Coordinates of C-alpha atoms in Angstrom, one line a residue:
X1 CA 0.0 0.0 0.0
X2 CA 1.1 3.4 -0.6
X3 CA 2.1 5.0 2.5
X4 CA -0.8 3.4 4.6
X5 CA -1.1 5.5 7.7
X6 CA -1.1 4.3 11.1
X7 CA -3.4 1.5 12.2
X8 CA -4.4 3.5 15.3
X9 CA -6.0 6.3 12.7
X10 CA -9.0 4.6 11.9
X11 CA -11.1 7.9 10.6
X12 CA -10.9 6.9 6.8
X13 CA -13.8 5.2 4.8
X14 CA -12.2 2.2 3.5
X15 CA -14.0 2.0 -0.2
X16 CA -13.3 -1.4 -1.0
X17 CA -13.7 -4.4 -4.6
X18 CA -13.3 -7.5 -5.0
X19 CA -12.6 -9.5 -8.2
X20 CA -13.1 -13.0 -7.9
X21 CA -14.4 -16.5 -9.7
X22 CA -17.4 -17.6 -10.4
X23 CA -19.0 -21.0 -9.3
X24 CA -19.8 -23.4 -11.9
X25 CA -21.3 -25.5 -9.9
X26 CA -23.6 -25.8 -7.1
X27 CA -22.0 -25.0 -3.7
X28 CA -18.8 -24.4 -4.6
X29 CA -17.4 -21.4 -2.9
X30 CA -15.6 -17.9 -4.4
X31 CA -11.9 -17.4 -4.6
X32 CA -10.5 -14.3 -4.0
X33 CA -8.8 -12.9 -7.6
X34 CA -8.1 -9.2 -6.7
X35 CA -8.3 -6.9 -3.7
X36 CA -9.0 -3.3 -4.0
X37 CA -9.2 -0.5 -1.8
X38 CA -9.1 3.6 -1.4
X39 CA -8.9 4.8 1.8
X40 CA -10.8 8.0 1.8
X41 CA -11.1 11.4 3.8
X42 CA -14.6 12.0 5.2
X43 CA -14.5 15.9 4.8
X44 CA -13.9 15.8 1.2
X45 CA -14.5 12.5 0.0
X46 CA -11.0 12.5 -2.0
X47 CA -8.5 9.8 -2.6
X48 CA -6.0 9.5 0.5
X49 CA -4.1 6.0 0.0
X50 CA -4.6 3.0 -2.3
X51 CA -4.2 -0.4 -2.7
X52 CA -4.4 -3.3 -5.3
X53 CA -3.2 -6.6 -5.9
X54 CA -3.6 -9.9 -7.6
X55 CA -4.6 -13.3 -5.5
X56 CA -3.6 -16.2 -6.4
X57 CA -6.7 -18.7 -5.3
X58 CA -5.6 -22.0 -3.8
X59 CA -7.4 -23.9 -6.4
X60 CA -6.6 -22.4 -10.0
X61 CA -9.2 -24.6 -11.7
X62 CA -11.3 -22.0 -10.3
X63 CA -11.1 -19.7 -13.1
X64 CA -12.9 -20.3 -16.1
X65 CA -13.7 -19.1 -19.2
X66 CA -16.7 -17.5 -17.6
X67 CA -14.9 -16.1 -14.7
X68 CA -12.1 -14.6 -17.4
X69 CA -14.9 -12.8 -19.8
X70 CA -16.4 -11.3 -16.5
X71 CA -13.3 -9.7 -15.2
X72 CA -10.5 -10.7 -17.6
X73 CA -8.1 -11.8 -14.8
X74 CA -6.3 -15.2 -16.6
X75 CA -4.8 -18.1 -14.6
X76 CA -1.3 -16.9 -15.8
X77 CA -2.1 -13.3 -14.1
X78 CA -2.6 -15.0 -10.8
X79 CA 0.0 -17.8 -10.5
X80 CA 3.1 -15.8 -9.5
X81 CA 1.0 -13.5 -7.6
X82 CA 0.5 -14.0 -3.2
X83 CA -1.9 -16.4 -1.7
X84 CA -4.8 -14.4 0.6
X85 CA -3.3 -15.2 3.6
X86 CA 0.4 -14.1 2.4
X87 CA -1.9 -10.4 2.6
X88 CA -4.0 -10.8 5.2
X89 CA -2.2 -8.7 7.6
X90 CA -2.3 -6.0 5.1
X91 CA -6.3 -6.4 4.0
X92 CA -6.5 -6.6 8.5
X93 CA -5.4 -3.3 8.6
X94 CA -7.2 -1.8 5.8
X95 CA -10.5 -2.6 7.1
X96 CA -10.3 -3.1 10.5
X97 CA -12.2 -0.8 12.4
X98 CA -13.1 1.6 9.8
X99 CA -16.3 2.4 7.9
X100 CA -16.7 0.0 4.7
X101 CA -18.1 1.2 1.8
X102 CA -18.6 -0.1 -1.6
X103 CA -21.3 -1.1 -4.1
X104 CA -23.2 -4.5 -3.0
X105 CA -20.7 -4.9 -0.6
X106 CA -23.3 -6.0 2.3
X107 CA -24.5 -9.2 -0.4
X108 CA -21.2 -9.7 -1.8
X109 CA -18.0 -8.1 -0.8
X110 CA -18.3 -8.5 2.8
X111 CA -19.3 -12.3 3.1
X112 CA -16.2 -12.7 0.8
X113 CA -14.2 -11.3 3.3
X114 CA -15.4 -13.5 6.2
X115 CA -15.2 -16.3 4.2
X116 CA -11.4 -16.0 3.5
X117 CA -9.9 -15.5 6.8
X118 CA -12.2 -17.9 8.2
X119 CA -10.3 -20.5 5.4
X120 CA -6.9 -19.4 7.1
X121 CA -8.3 -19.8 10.4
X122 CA -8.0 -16.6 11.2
X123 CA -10.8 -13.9 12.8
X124 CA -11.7 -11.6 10.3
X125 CA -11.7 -7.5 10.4
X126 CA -15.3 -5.7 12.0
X127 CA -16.3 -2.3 10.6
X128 CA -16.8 0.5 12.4
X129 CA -20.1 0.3 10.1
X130 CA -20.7 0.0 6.8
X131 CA -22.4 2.0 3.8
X132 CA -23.8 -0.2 0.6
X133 CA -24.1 2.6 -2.1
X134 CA -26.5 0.2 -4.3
X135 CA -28.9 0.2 -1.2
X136 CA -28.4 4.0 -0.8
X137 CA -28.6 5.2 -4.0
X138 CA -31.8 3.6 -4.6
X139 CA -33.5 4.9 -1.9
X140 CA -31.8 8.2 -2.8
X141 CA -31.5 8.4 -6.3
X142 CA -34.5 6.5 -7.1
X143 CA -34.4 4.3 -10.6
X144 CA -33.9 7.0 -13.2
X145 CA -30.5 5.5 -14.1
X146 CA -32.4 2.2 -14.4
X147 CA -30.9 -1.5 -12.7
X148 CA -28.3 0.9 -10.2
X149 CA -25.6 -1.6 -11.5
X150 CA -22.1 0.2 -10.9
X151 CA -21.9 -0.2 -15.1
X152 CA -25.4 1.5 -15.9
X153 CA -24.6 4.3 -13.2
X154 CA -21.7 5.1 -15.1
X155 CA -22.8 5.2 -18.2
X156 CA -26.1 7.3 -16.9
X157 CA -23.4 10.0 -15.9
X158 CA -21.4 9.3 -19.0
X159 CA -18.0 8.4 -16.8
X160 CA -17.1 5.2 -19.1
X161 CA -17.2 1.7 -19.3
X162 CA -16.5 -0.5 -16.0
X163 CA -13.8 -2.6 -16.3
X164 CA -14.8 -5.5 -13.7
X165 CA -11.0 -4.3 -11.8
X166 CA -11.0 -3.8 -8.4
X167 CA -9.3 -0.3 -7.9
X168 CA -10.9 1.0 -11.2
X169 CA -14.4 0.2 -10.1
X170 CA -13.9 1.8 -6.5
X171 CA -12.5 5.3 -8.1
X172 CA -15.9 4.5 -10.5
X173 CA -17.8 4.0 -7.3
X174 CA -16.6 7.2 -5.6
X175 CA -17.3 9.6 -8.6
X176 CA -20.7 8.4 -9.1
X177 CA -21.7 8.5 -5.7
X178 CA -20.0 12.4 -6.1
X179 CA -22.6 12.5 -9.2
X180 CA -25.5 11.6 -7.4
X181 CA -25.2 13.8 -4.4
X182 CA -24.6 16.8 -6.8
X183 CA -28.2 15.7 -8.3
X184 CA -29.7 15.3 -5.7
X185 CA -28.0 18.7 -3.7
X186 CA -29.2 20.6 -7.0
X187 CA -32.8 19.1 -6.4
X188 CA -32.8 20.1 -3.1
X189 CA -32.6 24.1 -3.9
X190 CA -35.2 23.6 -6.6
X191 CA -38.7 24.5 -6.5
X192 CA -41.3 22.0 -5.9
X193 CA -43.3 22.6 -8.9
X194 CA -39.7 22.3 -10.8
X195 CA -39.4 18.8 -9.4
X196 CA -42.6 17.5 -9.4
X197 CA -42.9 18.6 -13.6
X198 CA -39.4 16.9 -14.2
X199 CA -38.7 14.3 -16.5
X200 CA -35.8 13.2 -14.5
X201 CA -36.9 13.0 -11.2
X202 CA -38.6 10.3 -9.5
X203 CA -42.3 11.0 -7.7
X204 CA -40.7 10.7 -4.5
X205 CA -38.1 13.6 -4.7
X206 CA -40.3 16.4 -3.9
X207 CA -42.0 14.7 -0.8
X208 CA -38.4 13.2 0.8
X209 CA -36.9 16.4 0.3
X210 CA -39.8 18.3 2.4
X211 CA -39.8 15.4 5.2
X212 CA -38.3 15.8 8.5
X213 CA -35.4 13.3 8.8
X214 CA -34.9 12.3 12.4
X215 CA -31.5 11.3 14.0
X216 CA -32.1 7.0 14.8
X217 CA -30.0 6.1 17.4
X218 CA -26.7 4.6 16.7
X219 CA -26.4 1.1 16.6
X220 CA -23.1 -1.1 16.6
X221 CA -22.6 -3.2 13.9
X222 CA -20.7 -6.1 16.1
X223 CA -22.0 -9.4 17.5
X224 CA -20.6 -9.7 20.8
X225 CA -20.1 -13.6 21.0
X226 CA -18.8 -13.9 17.3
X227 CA -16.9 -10.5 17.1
X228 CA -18.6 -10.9 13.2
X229 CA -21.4 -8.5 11.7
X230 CA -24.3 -9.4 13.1
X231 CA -27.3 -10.1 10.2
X232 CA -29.5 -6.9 11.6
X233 CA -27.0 -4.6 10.7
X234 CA -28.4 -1.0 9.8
X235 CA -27.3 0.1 6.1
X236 CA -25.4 3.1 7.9
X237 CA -24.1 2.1 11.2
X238 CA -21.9 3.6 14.0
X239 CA -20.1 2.3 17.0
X240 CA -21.3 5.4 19.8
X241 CA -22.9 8.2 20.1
X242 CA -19.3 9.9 20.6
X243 CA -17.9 9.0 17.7
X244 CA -20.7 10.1 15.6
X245 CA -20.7 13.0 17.1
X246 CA -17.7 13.9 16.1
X247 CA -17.2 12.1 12.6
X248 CA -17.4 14.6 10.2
X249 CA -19.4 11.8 7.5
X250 CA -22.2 11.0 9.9
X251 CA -24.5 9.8 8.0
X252 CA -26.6 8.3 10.0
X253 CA -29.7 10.5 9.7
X254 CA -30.1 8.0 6.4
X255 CA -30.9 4.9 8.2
X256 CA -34.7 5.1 8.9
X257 CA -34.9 5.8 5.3
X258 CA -33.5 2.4 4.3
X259 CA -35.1 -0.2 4.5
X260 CA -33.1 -4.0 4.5
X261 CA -35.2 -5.3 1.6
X262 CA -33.9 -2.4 -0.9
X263 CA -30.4 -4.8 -0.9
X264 CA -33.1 -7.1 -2.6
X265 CA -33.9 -7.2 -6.1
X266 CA -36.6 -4.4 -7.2
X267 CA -37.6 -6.2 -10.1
X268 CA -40.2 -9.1 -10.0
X269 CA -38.5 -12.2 -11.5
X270 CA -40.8 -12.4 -14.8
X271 CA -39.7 -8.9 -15.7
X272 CA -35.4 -9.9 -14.9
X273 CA -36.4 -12.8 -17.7
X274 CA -32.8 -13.9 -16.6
X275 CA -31.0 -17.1 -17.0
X276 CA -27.4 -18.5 -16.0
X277 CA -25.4 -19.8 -18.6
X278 CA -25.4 -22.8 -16.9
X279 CA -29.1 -23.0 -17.0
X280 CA -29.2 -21.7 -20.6
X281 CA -27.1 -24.5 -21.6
X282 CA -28.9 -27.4 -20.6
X283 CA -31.6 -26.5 -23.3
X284 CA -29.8 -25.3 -25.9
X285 CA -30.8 -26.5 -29.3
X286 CA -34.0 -28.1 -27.1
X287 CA -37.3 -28.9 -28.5
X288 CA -40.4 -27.5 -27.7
X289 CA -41.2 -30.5 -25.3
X290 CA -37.7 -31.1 -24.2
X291 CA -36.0 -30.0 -21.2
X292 CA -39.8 -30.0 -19.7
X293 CA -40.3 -32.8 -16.8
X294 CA -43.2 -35.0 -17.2
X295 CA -45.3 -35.3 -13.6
X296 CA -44.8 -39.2 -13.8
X297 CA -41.1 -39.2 -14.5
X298 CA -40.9 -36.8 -11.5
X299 CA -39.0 -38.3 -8.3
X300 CA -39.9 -36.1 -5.3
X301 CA -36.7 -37.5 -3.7
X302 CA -34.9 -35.8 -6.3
X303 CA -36.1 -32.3 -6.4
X304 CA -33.8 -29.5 -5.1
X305 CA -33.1 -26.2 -4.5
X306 CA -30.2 -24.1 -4.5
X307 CA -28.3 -20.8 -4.9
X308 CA -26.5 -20.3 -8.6
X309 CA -24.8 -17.2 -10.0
X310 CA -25.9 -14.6 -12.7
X311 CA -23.1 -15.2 -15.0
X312 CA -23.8 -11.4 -15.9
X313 CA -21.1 -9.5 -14.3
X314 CA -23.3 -8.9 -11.2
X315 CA -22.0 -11.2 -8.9
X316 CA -25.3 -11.8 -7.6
X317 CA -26.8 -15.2 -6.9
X318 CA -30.4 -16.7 -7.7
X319 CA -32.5 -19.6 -6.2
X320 CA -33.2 -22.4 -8.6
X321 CA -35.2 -25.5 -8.5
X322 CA -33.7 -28.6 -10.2
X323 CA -34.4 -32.1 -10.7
X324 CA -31.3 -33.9 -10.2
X325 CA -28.7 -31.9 -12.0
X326 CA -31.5 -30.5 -14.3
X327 CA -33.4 -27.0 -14.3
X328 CA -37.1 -28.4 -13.4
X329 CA -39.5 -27.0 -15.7
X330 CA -43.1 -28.9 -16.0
X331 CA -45.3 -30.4 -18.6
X332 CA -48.7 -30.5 -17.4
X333 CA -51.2 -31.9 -19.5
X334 CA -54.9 -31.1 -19.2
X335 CA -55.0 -28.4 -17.1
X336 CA -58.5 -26.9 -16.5
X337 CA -58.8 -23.0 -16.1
X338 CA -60.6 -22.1 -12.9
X339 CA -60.9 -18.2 -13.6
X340 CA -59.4 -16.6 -16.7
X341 CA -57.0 -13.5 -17.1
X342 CA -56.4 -11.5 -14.2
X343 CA -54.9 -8.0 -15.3
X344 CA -55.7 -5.5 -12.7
X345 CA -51.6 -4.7 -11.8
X346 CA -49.1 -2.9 -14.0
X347 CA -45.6 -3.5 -14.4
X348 CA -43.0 -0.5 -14.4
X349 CA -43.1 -0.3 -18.1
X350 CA -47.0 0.1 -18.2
X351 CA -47.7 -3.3 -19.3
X352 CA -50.6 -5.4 -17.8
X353 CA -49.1 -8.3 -15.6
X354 CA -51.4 -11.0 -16.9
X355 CA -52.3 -14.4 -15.1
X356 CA -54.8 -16.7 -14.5
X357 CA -56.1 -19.8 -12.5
X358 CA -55.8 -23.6 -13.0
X359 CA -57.1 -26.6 -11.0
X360 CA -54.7 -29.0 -9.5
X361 CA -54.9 -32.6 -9.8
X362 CA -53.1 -35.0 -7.0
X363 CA -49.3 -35.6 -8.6
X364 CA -48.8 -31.6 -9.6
X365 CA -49.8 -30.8 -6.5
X366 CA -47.0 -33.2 -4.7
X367 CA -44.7 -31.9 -6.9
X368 CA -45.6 -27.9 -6.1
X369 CA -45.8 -29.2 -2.4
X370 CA -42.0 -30.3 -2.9
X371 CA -40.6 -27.4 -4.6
X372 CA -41.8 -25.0 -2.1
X373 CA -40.7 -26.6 0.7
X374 CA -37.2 -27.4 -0.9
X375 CA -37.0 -23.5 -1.7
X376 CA -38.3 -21.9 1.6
X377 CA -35.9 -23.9 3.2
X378 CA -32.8 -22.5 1.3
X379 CA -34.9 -19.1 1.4
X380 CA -34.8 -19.1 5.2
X381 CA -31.6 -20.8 5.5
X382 CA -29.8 -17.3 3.2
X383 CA -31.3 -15.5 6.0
X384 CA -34.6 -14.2 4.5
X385 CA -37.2 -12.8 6.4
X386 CA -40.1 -12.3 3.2
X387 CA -43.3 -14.3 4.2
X388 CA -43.5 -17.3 1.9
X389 CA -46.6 -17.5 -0.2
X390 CA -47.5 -21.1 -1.7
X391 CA -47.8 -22.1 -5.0
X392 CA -50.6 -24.0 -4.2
X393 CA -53.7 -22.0 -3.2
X394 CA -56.6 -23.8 -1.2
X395 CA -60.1 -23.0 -2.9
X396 CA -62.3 -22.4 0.2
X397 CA -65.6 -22.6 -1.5
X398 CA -64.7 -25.6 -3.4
X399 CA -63.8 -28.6 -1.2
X400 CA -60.4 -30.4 -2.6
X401 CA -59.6 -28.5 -5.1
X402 CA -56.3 -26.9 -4.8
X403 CA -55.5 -24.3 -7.4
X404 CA -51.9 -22.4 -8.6
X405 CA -51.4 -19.4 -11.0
X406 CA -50.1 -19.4 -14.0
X407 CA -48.3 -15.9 -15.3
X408 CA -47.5 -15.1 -18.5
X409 CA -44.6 -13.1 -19.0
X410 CA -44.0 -9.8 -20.6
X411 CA -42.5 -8.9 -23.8
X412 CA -39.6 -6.8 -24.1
X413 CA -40.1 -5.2 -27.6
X414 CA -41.6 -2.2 -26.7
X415 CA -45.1 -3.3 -27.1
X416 CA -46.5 -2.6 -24.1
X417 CA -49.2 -4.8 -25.0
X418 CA -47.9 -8.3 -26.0
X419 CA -46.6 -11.2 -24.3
X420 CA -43.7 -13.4 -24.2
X421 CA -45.6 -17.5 -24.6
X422 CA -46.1 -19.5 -27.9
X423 CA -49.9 -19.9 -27.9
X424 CA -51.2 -23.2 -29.5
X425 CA -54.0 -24.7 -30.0
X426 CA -54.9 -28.6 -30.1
X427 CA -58.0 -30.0 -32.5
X428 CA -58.9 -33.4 -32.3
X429 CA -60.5 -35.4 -34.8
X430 CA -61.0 -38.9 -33.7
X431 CA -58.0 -40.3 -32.1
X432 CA -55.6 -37.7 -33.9
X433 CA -54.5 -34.3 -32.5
X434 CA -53.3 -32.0 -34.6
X435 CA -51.6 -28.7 -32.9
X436 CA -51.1 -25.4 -34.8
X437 CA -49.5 -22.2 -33.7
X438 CA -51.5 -19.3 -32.9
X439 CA -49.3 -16.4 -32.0
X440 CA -45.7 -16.2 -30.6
X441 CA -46.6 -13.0 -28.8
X442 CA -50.2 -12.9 -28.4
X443 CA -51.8 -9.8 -27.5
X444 CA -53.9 -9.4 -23.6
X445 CA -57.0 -9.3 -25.7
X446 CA -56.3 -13.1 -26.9
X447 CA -55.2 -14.7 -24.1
X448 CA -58.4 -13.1 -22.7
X449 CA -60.8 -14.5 -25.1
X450 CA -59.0 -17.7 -25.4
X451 CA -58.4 -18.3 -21.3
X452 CA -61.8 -18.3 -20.4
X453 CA -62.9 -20.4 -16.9
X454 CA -63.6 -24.1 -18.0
X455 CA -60.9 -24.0 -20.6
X456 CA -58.7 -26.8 -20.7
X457 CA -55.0 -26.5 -21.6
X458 CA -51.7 -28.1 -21.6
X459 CA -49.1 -26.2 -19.7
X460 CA -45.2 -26.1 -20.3
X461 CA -44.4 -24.0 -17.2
X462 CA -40.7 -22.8 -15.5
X463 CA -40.2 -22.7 -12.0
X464 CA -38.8 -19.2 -11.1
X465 CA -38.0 -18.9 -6.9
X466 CA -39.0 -14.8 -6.4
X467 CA -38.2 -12.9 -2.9
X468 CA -39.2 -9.0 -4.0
X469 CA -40.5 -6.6 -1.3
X470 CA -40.8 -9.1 1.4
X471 CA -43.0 -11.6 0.0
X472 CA -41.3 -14.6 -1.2
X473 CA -42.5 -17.7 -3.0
X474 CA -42.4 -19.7 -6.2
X475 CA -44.2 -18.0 -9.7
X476 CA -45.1 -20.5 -12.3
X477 CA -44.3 -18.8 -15.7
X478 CA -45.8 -19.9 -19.0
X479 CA -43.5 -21.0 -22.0
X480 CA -46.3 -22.3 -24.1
X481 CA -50.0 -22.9 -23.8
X482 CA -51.6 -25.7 -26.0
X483 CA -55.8 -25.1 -25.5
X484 CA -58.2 -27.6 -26.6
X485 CA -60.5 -27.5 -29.0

C-alpha cells in the first residue's frame, strides 16, 4: 500500500472491490482474484491511499472461461502472484475498524471477506459500520438511471465503461456516488413545482426532500459472542454516540430511510427474464417439449433447491429448483382453467401483468408441495425474512380443489401490450390431435378470449424462486400454452 497511515488512525472510509471467480457448480465457494481499496477522507470525499493486488486462489481450476470474460483476470495473471493469507495482515489493517463502503458490498464483498480469513483460520476485520451505495442510492437516487448496477450508473453520468478491476471500479464507485449527491444537492434548492414537472426526477423527490429526517440512534454493527457482523446490521451504522458526534461523515440521519429489503432485487422475476449460462445450456438447441419434466417421470426424492450465480457481471446469486442436475421445468397436461386473465396490476413499463387460475390434480400438486418446501428452506436458510406464499392455493368454497397461478410473461419489444408465450391450439379429430401455432406473442386481448374459466390446456411452465418486497415464494411462468378444442 502506498504509504498506509497508522493503524491507530481509523477515521478513513475504506471503499473497498473484490474480483473473484465464479461457481460453476452448485456450492462451490468464491476465490478471492483481486483486492481493492481507497482509503478516503470523510471531509472531502478524496483519494488518500490506495491499494491493489492480484490473489492467487488455492485452487486455480477455479477460473474459467466464464470467470475470465467477467473480469478478464487469466490463470497466468494470478500464478506468480500472493496467496490471501500471504496479505492478510495488510487487508486486516485496511479494514479493521473503519467504515466499509462499496457497491453491494453487504451481499457480496463483505461475506467474501469472512469467508477467506475464516479458510486461514484466522478472525476476520469488524467495521466500524458499513455503507452499501447500491442500497443507498436507490433509496436516494430512485431508478432514473435504471438497474443501479455500478456499469449503468456510469454510463447514466457518462463516466465510461466498467472494467470489472478492483481499484478501477472503487475510483468509478466514488465519482458516481459524487454525481448523485450533486443531483440530488441541485434538487434540493429547486422548486417543488420544478421537481414534481421533471422528466428526471422520480415521484418521491419532492415529498423526501420536504420530510423531517430524524437522528435513529446509533447502533453497533458487532456481534458480541462472534466479534462478526451481526445479520441486523443498519445500512449506515456507528459504533457510539461519541464517535458520531464527532465524525465529520455521519450519516446516520439516512438509516430510517433504508429499509433492509432495498439490498433485494426491485424487479419481479418475470420482468429480470434472466437465465445462467449454466441453465441456458442445458436447453440449448432443445425442443419445444424437451427439457420440460413430465409429472410421472418426477421423483420427489430428487427435487432440489439451491443458490447459482448470474453469469452477468453482477455477482449476484439466484434460487433455482432442479431435478437432479436438471433446471425443473413442467409439462402439465390437461390443465382446467378455474378463472381466466387477471390483469388488474401494472408493471414499471405500463404493461398489464397478466395471469390466471388452474385446477390441480393430486401428482402436480406433490410436486408444487415439494418445490416449495425445498425452496423456503434454502430461502430461510440465506437469512430471509419475506413471508412465503405457496404455490398451491386452497379453494375455500370448493372442497379439494387446490389451485396455482399461471403468469404469462411480458415482452420486451416495446409493445407494451404483447406477451412473451407460444400460444397453441390442439384440434382433435377422432383419435388424432393435430396442434397449430396461434401467436408467438399474443396480444392481452387473446389470451383473454382464449383463457376463459372451463378451458382446458396443456401447460409447459418454468419454476422461477422470487423474494421481492418481502413476500417470497415460487411463480409459475408460462413458456407455451396448447388449448383444446
Amino acid at each position: 500500500m502506498v504509504g498506509l497511515t497508522p493503524a491507530e488512525d481509523r477515521s478513513e472510509i475504506a471503499f473497498f472491490d473484490l474480483e473473484t471467480t465464479i461457481p460453476f457448480r452448485p456450492g462451490q465457494p468464491y476465490a478471492i482474484l483481486e483486492f481493492g481499496s481507497i482509503l478516503v477522507c470523510p471531509k472531502k470525499l478524496v483519494e488518500l491511499r490506495n491499494y491493489s493486488i492480484l490473489v492467487r486462489p488455492a485452487n486455480l481450476d477455479f477460473i474459467t472461461p466464464r470467470s475470465v470474460k467477467c473480469n478478464g483476470i487469466k490463470r497466468e495473471d494470478v500464478e506468480p502472484a500472493p496467496s490471501f493469507a500471504d496479505i492478510a495482515d495488510t487487508v486486516f489493517d485496511i479494514l479493521h475498524g473503519r467504515i466499509w463502503a462499496g457497491h453491494n458490498i453487504l451481499k457480496f464483498d463483505c461475506p467474501r471477506i469472512r469467508e477467506a480469513f475464516a479458510e486461514i483460520g484466522r478472525d476476520p476485520p469488524v467495521p466500524k459500520g458499513t455503507i452499501d451505495s447500491l442500497a443507498l442510492l436507490t433509496q436516494r437516487f430512485g431508478r432514473r438511471a435504471g438497474d443501479m448496477k455500478m456499469a449503468t450508473l456510469a454510463k447514466y453520468f457518462g463516466l465510461g465503461n466498467q472494467t470489472h478491476r478492483s481499484l478501477d471500479d472503487v475510483r468509478m464507485n466514488l465519482e458516481v456516488l459524487k454525481y448523485c449527491a450533486t443531483v440530488l444537492f441541485l434538487e434540493s434548492s429547486l422548486p417543488d413545482e420544478l421537481i414534481e414537472n421533471s422528466v428526471t426526477t422520480t415521484p418521491e423527490t419532492s415529498s423526501r426532500r420536504r420530510r423531517n429526517i430524524k437522528t435513529s440512534p446509533l447502533q453497533s454493527p458487532t456481534d458480541q459472542k462472534t466479534g462478526e457482523n451481526s445479520t441486523t446490521i443498519p445500512i449506515l451504522s456507528f459504533v457510539s454516540s461519541a464517535e458520531a458526534q464527532t465524525d465529520p461523515f455521519d450519516m446516520s440521519t439516512l438509516k430510517n430511510e433504508i429499509a433492509p429489503e432495498v439490498l433485494q432485487s426491485d424487479f419481479p422475476m418475470e420482468e429480470k427474464n434472466q437465465q445462467s449460462e449454466a441453465v441456458a445450456s442445458e436447453s440449448e438447441g432443445t425442443s419445444d417439449q424437451e427439457g420440460f419434466f413430465e409429472l410421472d417421470k418426477i421423483s420427489i426424492s430428487s427435487i432440489r433447491a439451491t443458490h447459482i450465480p448470474l453469469y452477468d457481471g453482477s455477482q449476484t446469486m439466484k434460487l433455482q429448483l432442479f431435478l437432479g442436475d436438471k433446471p425443473l421445468q413442467l409439462h402439465c397436461p390437461r390443465l382446467k382453467v378455474r378463472f381466466g386473465i387477471n390483469g388488474k396490476f401494472m408493471d414499471k413499463a405500463g404493461r398489464r401483468r397478466l395471469n390466471f387460475l388452474v385446477d390441480l390434480y393430486p401428482s402436480l400438486c406433490s410436486v408444487l408441495q415439494e418445490c416449495d418446501s425445498a425452496a423456503q428452506t434454502i430461502s430461510v436458510d440465506s437469512g430471509s425474512g419475506s413471508e412465503w406464499n405457496p404455490a398451491v392455493m386452497p379453494m375455500k368454497e370448493f372442497l379439494n380443489c387446490p389451485t396455482a397461478r399461471i403468469h404469462v410473461p411480458t415482452e420486451f419489444n416495446g409493445d407494451v401490450d404483447r406477451y412473451a408465450a407460444e400460444i397453441h391450439q390442439k384440434e382433435f379429430s377422432g383419435a388424432t390431435a393435430i396442434q397449430k401455432l396461434i401467436s408467438c406473442n399474443p396480444k392481452a386481448e387473446e389470451l383473454e378470449s382464449l383463457l376463459n374459466r372451463g378451458t382446458v390446456l396443456d401447460a409447459f411452465l418454468s419454476l422461477e424462486p422470487y423474494d421481492y418486497q418481502q413476500r417470497a415464494g415460487i411463480r409459475l411462468v408460462a413458456k407455451k400454452l396448447v388449448i383444446h378444442q
